[in-house]
Tab-separated table of C-alpha atoms in Angstrom:
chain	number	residue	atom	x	y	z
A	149	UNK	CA	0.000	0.000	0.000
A	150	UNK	CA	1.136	3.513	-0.274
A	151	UNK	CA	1.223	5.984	2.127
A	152	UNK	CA	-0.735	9.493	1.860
A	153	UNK	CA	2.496	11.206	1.315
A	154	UNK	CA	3.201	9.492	-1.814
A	155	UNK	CA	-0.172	9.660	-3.100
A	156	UNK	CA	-0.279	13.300	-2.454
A	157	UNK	CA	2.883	13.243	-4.458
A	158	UNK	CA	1.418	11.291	-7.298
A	159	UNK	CA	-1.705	13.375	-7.581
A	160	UNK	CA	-0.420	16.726	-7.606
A	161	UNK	CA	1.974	15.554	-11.131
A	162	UNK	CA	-1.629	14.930	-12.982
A	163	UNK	CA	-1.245	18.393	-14.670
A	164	UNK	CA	1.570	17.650	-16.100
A	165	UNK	CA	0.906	14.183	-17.178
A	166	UNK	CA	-1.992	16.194	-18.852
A	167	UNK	CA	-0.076	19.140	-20.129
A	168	UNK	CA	3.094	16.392	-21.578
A	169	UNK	CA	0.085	14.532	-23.384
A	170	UNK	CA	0.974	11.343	-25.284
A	171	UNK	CA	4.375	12.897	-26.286
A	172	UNK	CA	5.158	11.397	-22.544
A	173	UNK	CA	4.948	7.862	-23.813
A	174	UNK	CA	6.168	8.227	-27.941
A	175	UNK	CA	9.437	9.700	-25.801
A	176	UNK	CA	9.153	6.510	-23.557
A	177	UNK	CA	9.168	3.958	-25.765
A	178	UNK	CA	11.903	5.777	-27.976
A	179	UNK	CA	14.057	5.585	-24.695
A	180	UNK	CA	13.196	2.137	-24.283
A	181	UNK	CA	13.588	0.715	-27.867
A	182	UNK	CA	16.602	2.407	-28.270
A	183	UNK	CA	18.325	0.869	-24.691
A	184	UNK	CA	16.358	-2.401	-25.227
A	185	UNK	CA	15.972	-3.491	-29.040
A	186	UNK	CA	15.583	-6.394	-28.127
A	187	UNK	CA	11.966	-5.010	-26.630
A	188	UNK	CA	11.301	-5.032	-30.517
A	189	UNK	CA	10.365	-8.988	-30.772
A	190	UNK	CA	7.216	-9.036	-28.252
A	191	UNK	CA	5.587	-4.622	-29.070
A	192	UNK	CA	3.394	-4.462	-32.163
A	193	UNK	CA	5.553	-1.631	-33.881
A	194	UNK	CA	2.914	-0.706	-36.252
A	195	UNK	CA	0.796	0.150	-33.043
A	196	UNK	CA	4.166	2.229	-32.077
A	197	UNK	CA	3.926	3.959	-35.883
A	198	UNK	CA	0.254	4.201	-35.989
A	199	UNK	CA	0.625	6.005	-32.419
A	200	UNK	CA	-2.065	3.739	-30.899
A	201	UNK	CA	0.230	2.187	-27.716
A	202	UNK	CA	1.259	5.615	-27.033
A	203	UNK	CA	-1.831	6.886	-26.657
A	204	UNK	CA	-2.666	3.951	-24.600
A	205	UNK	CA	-0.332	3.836	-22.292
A	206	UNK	CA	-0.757	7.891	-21.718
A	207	UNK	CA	-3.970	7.249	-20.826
A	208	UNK	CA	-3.453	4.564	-18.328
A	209	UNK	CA	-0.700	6.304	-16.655
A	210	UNK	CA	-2.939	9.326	-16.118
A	211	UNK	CA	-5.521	7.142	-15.279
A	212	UNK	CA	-3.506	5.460	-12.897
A	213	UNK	CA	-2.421	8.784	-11.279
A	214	UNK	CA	-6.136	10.058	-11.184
A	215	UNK	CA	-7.366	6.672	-9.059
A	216	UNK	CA	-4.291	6.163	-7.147
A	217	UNK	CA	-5.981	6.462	-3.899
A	218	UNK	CA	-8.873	3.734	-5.276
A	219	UNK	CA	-6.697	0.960	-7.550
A	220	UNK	CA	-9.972	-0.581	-7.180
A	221	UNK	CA	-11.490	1.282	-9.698
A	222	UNK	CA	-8.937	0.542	-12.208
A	223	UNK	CA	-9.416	-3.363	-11.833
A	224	UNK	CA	-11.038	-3.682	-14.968
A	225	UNK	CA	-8.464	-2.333	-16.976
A	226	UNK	CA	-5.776	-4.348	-14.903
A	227	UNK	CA	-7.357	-7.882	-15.731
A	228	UNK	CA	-7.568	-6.441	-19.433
A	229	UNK	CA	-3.570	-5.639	-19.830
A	230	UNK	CA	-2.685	-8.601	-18.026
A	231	UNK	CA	-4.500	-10.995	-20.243
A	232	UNK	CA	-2.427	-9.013	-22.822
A	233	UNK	CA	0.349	-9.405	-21.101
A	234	UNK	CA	0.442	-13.387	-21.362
A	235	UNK	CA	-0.235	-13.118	-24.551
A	236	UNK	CA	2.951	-11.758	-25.212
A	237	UNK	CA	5.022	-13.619	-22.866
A	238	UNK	CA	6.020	-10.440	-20.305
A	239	UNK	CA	7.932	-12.040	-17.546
A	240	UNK	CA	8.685	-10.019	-14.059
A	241	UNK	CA	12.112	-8.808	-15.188
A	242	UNK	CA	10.717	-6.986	-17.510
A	243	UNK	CA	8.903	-4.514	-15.298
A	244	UNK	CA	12.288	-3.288	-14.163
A	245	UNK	CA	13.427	-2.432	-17.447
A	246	UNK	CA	9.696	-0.391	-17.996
A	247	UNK	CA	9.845	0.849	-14.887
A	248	UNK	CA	13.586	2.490	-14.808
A	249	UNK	CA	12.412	4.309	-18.856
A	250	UNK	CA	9.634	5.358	-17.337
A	251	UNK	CA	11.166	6.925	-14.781
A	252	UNK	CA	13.829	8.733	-16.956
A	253	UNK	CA	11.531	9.764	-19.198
A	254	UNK	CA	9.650	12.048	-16.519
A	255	UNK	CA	13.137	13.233	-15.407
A	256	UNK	CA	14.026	14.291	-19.103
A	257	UNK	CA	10.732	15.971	-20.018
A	258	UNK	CA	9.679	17.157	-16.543
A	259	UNK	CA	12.200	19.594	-16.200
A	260	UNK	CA	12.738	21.587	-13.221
A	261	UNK	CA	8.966	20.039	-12.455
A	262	UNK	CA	10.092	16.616	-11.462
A	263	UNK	CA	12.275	16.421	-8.440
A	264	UNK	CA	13.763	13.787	-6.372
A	265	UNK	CA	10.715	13.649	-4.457
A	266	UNK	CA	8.275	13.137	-7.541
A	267	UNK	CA	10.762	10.479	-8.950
A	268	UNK	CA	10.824	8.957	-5.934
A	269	UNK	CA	6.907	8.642	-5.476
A	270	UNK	CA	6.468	7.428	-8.843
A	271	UNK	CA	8.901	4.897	-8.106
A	272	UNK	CA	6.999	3.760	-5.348
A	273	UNK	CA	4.040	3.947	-6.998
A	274	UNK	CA	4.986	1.805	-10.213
A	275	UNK	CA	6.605	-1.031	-7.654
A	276	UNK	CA	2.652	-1.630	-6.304
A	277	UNK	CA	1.405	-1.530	-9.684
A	278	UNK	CA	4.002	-3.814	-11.512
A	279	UNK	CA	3.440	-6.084	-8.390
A	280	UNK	CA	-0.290	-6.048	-9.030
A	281	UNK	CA	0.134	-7.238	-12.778
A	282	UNK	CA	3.097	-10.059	-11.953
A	283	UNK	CA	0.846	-11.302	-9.895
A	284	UNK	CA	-2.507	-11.270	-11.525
A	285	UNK	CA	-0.176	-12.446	-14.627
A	286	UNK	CA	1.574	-15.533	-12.302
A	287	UNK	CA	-2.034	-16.481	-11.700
A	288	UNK	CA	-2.779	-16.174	-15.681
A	289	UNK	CA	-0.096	-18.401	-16.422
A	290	UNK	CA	-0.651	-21.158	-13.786
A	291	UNK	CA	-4.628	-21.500	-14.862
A	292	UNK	CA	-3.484	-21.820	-18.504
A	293	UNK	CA	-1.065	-24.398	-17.912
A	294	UNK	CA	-3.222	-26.692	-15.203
A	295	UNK	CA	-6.477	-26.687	-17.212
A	296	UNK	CA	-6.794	-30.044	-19.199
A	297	UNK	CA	-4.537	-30.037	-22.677
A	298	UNK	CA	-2.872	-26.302	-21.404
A	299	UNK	CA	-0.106	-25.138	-21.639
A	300	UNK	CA	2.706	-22.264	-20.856
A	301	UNK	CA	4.831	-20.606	-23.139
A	302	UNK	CA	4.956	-20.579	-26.706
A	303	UNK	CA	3.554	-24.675	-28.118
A	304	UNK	CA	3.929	-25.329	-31.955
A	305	UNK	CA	0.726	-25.383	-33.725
A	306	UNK	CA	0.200	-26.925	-37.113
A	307	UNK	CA	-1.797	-25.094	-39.884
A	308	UNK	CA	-4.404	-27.816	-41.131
A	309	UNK	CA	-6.875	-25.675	-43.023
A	310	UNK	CA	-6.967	-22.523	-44.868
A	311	UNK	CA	-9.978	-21.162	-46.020
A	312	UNK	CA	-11.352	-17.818	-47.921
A	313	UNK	CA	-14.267	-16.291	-46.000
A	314	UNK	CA	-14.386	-13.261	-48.139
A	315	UNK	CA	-12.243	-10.717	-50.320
A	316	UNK	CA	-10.111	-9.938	-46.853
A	317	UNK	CA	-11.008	-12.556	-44.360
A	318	UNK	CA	-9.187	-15.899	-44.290
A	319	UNK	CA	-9.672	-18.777	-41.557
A	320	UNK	CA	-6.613	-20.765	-40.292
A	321	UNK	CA	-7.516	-23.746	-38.094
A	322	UNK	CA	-4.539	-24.687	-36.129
A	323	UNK	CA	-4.045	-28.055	-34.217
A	324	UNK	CA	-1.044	-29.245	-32.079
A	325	UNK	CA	1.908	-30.521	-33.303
A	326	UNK	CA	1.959	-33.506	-30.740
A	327	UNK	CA	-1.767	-34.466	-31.669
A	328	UNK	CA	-2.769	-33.894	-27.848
A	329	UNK	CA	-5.863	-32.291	-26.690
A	330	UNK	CA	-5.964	-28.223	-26.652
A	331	UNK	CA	-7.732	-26.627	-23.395
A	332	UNK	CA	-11.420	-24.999	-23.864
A	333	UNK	CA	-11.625	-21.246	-23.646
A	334	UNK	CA	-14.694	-18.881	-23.521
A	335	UNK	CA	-16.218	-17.228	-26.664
A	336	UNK	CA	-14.706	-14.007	-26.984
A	337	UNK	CA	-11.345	-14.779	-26.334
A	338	UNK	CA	-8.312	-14.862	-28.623
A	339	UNK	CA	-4.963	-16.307	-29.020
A	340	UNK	CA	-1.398	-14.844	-29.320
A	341	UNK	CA	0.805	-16.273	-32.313
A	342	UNK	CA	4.534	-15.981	-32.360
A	343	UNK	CA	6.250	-15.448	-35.817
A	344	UNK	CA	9.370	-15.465	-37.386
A	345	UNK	CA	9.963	-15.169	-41.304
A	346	UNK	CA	12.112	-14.069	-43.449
A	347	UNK	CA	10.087	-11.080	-44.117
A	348	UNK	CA	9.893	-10.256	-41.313
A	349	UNK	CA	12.847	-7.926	-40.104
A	350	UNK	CA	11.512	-8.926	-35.816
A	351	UNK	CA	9.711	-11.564	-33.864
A	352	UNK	CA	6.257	-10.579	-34.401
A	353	UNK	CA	3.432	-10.933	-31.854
A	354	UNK	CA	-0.121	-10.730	-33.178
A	355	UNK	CA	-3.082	-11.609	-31.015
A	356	UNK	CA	-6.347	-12.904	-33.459
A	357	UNK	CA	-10.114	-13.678	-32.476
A	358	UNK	CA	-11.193	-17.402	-31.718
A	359	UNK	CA	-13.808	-17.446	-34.376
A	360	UNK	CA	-15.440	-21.084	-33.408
A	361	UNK	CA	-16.660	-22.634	-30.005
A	362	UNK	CA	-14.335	-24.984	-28.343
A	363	UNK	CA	-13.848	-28.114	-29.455
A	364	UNK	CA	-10.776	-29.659	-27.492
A	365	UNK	CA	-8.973	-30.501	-31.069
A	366	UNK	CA	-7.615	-27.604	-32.185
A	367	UNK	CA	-8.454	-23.989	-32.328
A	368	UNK	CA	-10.041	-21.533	-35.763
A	369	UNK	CA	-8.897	-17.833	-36.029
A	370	UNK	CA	-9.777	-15.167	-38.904
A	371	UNK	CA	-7.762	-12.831	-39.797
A	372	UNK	CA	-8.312	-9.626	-41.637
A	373	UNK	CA	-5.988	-8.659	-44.401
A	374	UNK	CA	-4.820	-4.982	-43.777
A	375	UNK	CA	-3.238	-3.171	-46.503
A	376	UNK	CA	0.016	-2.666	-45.052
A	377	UNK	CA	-0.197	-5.058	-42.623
A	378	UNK	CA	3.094	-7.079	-42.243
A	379	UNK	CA	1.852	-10.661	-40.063
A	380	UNK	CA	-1.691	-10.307	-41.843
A	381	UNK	CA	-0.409	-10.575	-45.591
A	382	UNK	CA	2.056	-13.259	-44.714
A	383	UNK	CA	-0.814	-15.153	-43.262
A	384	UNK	CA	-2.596	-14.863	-46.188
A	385	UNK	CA	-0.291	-15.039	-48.603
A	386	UNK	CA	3.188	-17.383	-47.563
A	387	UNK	CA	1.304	-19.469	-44.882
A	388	UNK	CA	-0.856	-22.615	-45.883
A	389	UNK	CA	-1.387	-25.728	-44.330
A	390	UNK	CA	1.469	-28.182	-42.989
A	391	UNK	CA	3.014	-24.613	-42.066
A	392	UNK	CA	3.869	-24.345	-38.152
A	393	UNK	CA	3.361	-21.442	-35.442
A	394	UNK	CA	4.204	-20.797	-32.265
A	395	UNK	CA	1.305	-20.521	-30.341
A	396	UNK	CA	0.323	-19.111	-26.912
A	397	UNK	CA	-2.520	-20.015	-24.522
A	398	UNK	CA	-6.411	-18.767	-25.336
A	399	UNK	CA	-6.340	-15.558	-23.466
A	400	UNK	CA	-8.762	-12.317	-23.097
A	401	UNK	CA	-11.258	-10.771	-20.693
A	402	UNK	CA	-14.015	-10.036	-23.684
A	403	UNK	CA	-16.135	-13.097	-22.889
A	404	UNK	CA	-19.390	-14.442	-23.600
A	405	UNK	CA	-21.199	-14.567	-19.742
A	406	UNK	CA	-24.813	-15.251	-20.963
A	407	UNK	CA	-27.092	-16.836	-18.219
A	408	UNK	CA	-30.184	-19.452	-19.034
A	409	UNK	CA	-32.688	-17.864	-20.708
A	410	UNK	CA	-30.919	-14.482	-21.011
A	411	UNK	CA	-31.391	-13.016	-24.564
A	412	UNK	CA	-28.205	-12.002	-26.202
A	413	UNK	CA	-27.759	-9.292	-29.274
A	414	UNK	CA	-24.614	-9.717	-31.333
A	415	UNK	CA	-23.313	-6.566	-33.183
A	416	UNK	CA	-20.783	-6.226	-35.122
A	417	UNK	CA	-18.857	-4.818	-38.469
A	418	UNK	CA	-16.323	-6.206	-40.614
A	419	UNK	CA	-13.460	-8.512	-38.917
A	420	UNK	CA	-15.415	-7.671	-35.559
A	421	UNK	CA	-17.582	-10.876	-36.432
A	422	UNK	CA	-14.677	-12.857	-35.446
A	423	UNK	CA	-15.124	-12.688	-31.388
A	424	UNK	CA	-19.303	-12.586	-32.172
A	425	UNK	CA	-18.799	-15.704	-34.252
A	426	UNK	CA	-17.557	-17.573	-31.325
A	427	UNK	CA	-20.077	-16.393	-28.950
A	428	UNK	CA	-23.028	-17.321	-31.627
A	429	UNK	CA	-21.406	-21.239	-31.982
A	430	UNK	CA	-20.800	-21.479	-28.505
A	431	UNK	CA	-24.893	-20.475	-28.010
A	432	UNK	CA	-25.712	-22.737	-30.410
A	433	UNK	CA	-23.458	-25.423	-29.301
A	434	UNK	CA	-25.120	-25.385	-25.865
A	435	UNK	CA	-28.555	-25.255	-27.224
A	436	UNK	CA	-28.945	-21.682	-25.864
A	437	UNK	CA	-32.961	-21.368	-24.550
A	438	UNK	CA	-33.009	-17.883	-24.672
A	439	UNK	CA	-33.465	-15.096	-28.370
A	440	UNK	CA	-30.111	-14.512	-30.145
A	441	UNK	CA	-29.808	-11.413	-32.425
A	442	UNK	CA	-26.941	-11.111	-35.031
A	443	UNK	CA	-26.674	-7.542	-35.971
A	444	UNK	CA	-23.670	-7.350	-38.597
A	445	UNK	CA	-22.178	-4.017	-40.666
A	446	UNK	CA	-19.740	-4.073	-43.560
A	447	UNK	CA	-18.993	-2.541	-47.021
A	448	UNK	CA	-20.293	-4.878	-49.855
A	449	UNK	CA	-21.206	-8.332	-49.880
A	450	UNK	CA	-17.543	-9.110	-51.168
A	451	UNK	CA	-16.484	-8.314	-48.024
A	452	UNK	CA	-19.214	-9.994	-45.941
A	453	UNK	CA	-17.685	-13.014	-44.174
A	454	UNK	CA	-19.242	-15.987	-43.125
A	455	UNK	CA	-22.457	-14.984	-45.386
A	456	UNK	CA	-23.529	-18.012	-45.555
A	457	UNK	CA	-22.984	-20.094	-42.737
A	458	UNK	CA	-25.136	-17.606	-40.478
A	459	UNK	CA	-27.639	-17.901	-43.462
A	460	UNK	CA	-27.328	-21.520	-42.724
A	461	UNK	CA	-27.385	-21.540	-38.768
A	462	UNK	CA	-30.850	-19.106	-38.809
A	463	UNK	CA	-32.991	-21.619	-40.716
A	464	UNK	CA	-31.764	-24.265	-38.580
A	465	UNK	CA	-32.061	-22.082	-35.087
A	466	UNK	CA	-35.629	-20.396	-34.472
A	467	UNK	CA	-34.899	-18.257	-32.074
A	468	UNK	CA	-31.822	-17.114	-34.108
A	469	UNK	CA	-32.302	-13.514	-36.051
A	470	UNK	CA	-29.992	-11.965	-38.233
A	471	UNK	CA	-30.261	-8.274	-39.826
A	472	UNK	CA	-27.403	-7.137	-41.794
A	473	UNK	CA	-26.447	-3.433	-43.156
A	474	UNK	CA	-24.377	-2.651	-46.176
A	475	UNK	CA	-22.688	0.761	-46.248
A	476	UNK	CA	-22.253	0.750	-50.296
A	477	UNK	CA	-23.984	-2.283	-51.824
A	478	UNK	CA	-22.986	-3.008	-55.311
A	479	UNK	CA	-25.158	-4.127	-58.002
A	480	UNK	CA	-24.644	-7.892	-57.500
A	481	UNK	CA	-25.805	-7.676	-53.758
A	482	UNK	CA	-29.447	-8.563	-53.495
A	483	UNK	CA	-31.365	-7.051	-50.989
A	484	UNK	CA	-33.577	-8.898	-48.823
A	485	UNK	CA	-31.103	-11.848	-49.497
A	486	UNK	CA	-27.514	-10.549	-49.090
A	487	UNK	CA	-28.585	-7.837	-46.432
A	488	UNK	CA	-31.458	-5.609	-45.265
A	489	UNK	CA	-30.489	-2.325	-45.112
A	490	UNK	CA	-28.200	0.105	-47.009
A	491	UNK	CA	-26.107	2.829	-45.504
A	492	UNK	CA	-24.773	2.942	-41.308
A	493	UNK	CA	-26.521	0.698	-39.071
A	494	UNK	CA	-29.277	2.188	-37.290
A	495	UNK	CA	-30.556	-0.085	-34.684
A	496	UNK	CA	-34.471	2.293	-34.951
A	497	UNK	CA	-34.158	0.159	-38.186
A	498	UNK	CA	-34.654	-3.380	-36.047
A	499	UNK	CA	-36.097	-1.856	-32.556
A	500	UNK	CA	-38.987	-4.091	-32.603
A	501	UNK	CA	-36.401	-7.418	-32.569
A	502	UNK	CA	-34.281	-6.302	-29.768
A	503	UNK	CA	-35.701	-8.065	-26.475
A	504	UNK	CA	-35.716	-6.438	-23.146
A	505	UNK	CA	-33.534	-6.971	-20.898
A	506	UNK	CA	-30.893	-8.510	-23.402
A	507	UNK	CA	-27.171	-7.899	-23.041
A	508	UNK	CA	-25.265	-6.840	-25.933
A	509	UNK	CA	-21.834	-7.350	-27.158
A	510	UNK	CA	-20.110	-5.640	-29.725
A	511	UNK	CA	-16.825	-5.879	-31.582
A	512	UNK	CA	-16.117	-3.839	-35.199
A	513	UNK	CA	-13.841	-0.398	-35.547
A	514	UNK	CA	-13.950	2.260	-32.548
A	515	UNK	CA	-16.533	5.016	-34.256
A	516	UNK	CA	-18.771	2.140	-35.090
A	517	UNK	CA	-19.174	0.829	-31.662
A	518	UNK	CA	-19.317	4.476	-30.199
A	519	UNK	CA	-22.048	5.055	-32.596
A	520	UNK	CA	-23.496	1.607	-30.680
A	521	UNK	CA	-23.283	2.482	-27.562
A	522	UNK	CA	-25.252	6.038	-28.134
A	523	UNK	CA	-27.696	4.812	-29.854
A	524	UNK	CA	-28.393	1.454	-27.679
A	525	UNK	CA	-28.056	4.264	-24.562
A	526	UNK	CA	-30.915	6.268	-26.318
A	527	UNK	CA	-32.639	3.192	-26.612
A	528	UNK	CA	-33.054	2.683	-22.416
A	529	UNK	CA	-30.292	-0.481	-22.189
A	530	UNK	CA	-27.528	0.350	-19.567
A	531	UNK	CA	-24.458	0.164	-19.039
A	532	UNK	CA	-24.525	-2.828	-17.117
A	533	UNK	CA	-25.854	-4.852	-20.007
A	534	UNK	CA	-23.406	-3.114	-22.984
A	535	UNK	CA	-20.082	-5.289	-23.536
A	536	UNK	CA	-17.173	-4.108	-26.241
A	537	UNK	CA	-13.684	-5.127	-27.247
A	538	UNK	CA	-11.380	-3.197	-29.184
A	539	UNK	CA	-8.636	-4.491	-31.581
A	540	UNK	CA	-5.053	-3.668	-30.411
A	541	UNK	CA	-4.796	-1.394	-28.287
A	542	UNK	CA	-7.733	-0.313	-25.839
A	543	UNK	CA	-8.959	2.682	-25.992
A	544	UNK	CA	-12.458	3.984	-24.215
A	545	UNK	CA	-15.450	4.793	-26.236
């Protein structure tokens, strides 16, 4: 625990966390990659280019400064990270090396500002928190490893299937090398792959969407092909089956936690299907007594994954809806067959299928599910019942 002296400390540096702005953290990790290149092989860089980590890490050191006298509050966004963390392998010695850049950085760009005393408070203050994560991480690692078929560390994973959802969406299906069982996980979750290639100039991480139920085999993932995306074009284009990855334990805290006889609404756009996909099989596989609504927003029907296997899956499942909206439907696109509504999804369009009391989950790009969330807020559902994950880093909506 910290005492009030160092939380007084702590609190009055907020302004100029606030006033430094993300240019606290782009200097941060500067300082770190250049000390530690070897920090290169387990960070995303293109969330580093794209400014996205940055951003996110400002905003959880400021949050951590606001609610350092209540860590409570901020438990959510622990058990987030540190599911994160395992997915990338962070082991406790590496909080040392975050935790010394950190520090220098406020020395360098604090100025006269940050004296011994601050330094030495945020010190302080970092120790509890890294100790919170290493912890909650330890815990992480143990449950993945005990459960039946887990595992720790990085396990080599076979690719058996490949397979074309849609212009930019490709499944992989990946089973253990040694042919043993692979743990279940809970809809929602994802897993972390570890690649190396020749393309590639570092290790990269990537962490993809479990896009089937659990099956104790071997595990499906979907990946989106981004236009300058490094790990997602050699997936989809230098990667086919008999090709193996190193693979890290199902991980996540974006989970499917429906109740008997709980209606669920799943919402998404584009890749964001992936996470809903799971949650919808894993419904279905448990013969889910209860309405299930599969709200779904993309660009064309060239782009519109899994088209027809949810075509399939709602004459087979009564109390299974789907509505889906096409921003720009081209002339091949049939409405009333490929999707119901043209333009931005507008959930006034499909009021009258939403049941009360449902909970909602939604996964697609960050306006998108802001857009959600005010309109299913204007709508009367609260918070309670809204759930969201982001791709890469988080960020709030």
């Amino acid at each position: 625990m910290l005492d009030q002296a160092t939380i007084a400390v702590i609190k009055s540096t907020i302004p100029l966390l606030e006033s430094a702005g993300p240019a606290l953290t782009q200097h941060f990790y500067r300082r770190m990659f250049s000390h530690n290149p070897e920090l290169k092989d387990i960070f995303n860089l293109a969330h580093q280019h794209s400014g996205g980590q940055p951003l996110a890490l400002f905003n959880a050191v400021a949050a951590y400064a606001r609610h350092i006298d209540n860590l409570g509050a901020l438990a959510g966004a622990v058990e987030r990270i540190a599911h994160k963390h395992t997915g990338f392998l962070i082991q406790p010695e590496q909080y040392h090396i975050v935790g010394s850049h950190l520090l220098a950085t406020l020395k360098e760009l604090g100025g006269e500002a940050v004296t011994e005393e601050v330094l030495t408070a945020w010190g302080k203050a970092y120790g509890v928190l890294a100790d919170i994560f290493i912890g909650r991480e330890g815990e992480l690692y143990r449950q993945q490893a005990e459960q039946p078929g887990g595992w720790q560390g990085a396990r080599p994973f076979v690719i058996t299937h490949k397979r074309e959802e849609s212009d930019i969406i490709t499944s992989f299906v990946l089973a253990p090398v040694d042919g043993q069982p692979v743990p279940d996980f809970q809809p929602g979750q994802y897993l972390s792959l570890k690649l190396t290639h020749p393309d590639l100039t570092h290790q990269e991480i990537r962490q993809y969407s479990l896009s089937d139920a659990p099956n104790g085999r071997d595990y499906r993932i979907s990946v989106k092909r981004e236009p300058a995306g490094q790990v997602s074009n050699l997936l989809h284009d230098k990667l086919a089956p008999g090709d193996v990855l190193a693979v890290m334990p199902p991980a996540g805290d974006f989970v499917l936690a429906a109740e008997p006889g709980q209606a669920v609404v799943l919402i998404s756009a584009g890749v964001g299907l992936t996470p809903m996909l799971s949650m919808l099989n894993g419904l279905l596989a448990k013969g889910h007594d209860a309405e299930i609504r599969w709200l779904h927003a993309c660009e064309q029907g060239s782009l519109h994954g899994f088209r027809q296997d949810i075509r399939d899956k709602c004459d087979r499942h009564e109390r299974l809806l789907s509505r889906v909206w096409y921003r720009v439907p081209q002339d091949q696109d049939r409405q009333g067959v490929d999707y119901d509504f043209s333009g931005t999804m507008a959930l006034t369009q499909v009021r009258e299928l939403l049941p009360s009391n449902a909970h909602y989950y939604c996964c697609g790009p960050l306006p998108f599910m802001a857009s959600i969330k005010r309109q299913l807020l204007a709508l009367g559902v609260g918070d309670e019942r809204l759930h969201y994950e982001v791709f890469g880093p988080h960020q709030d909506l």
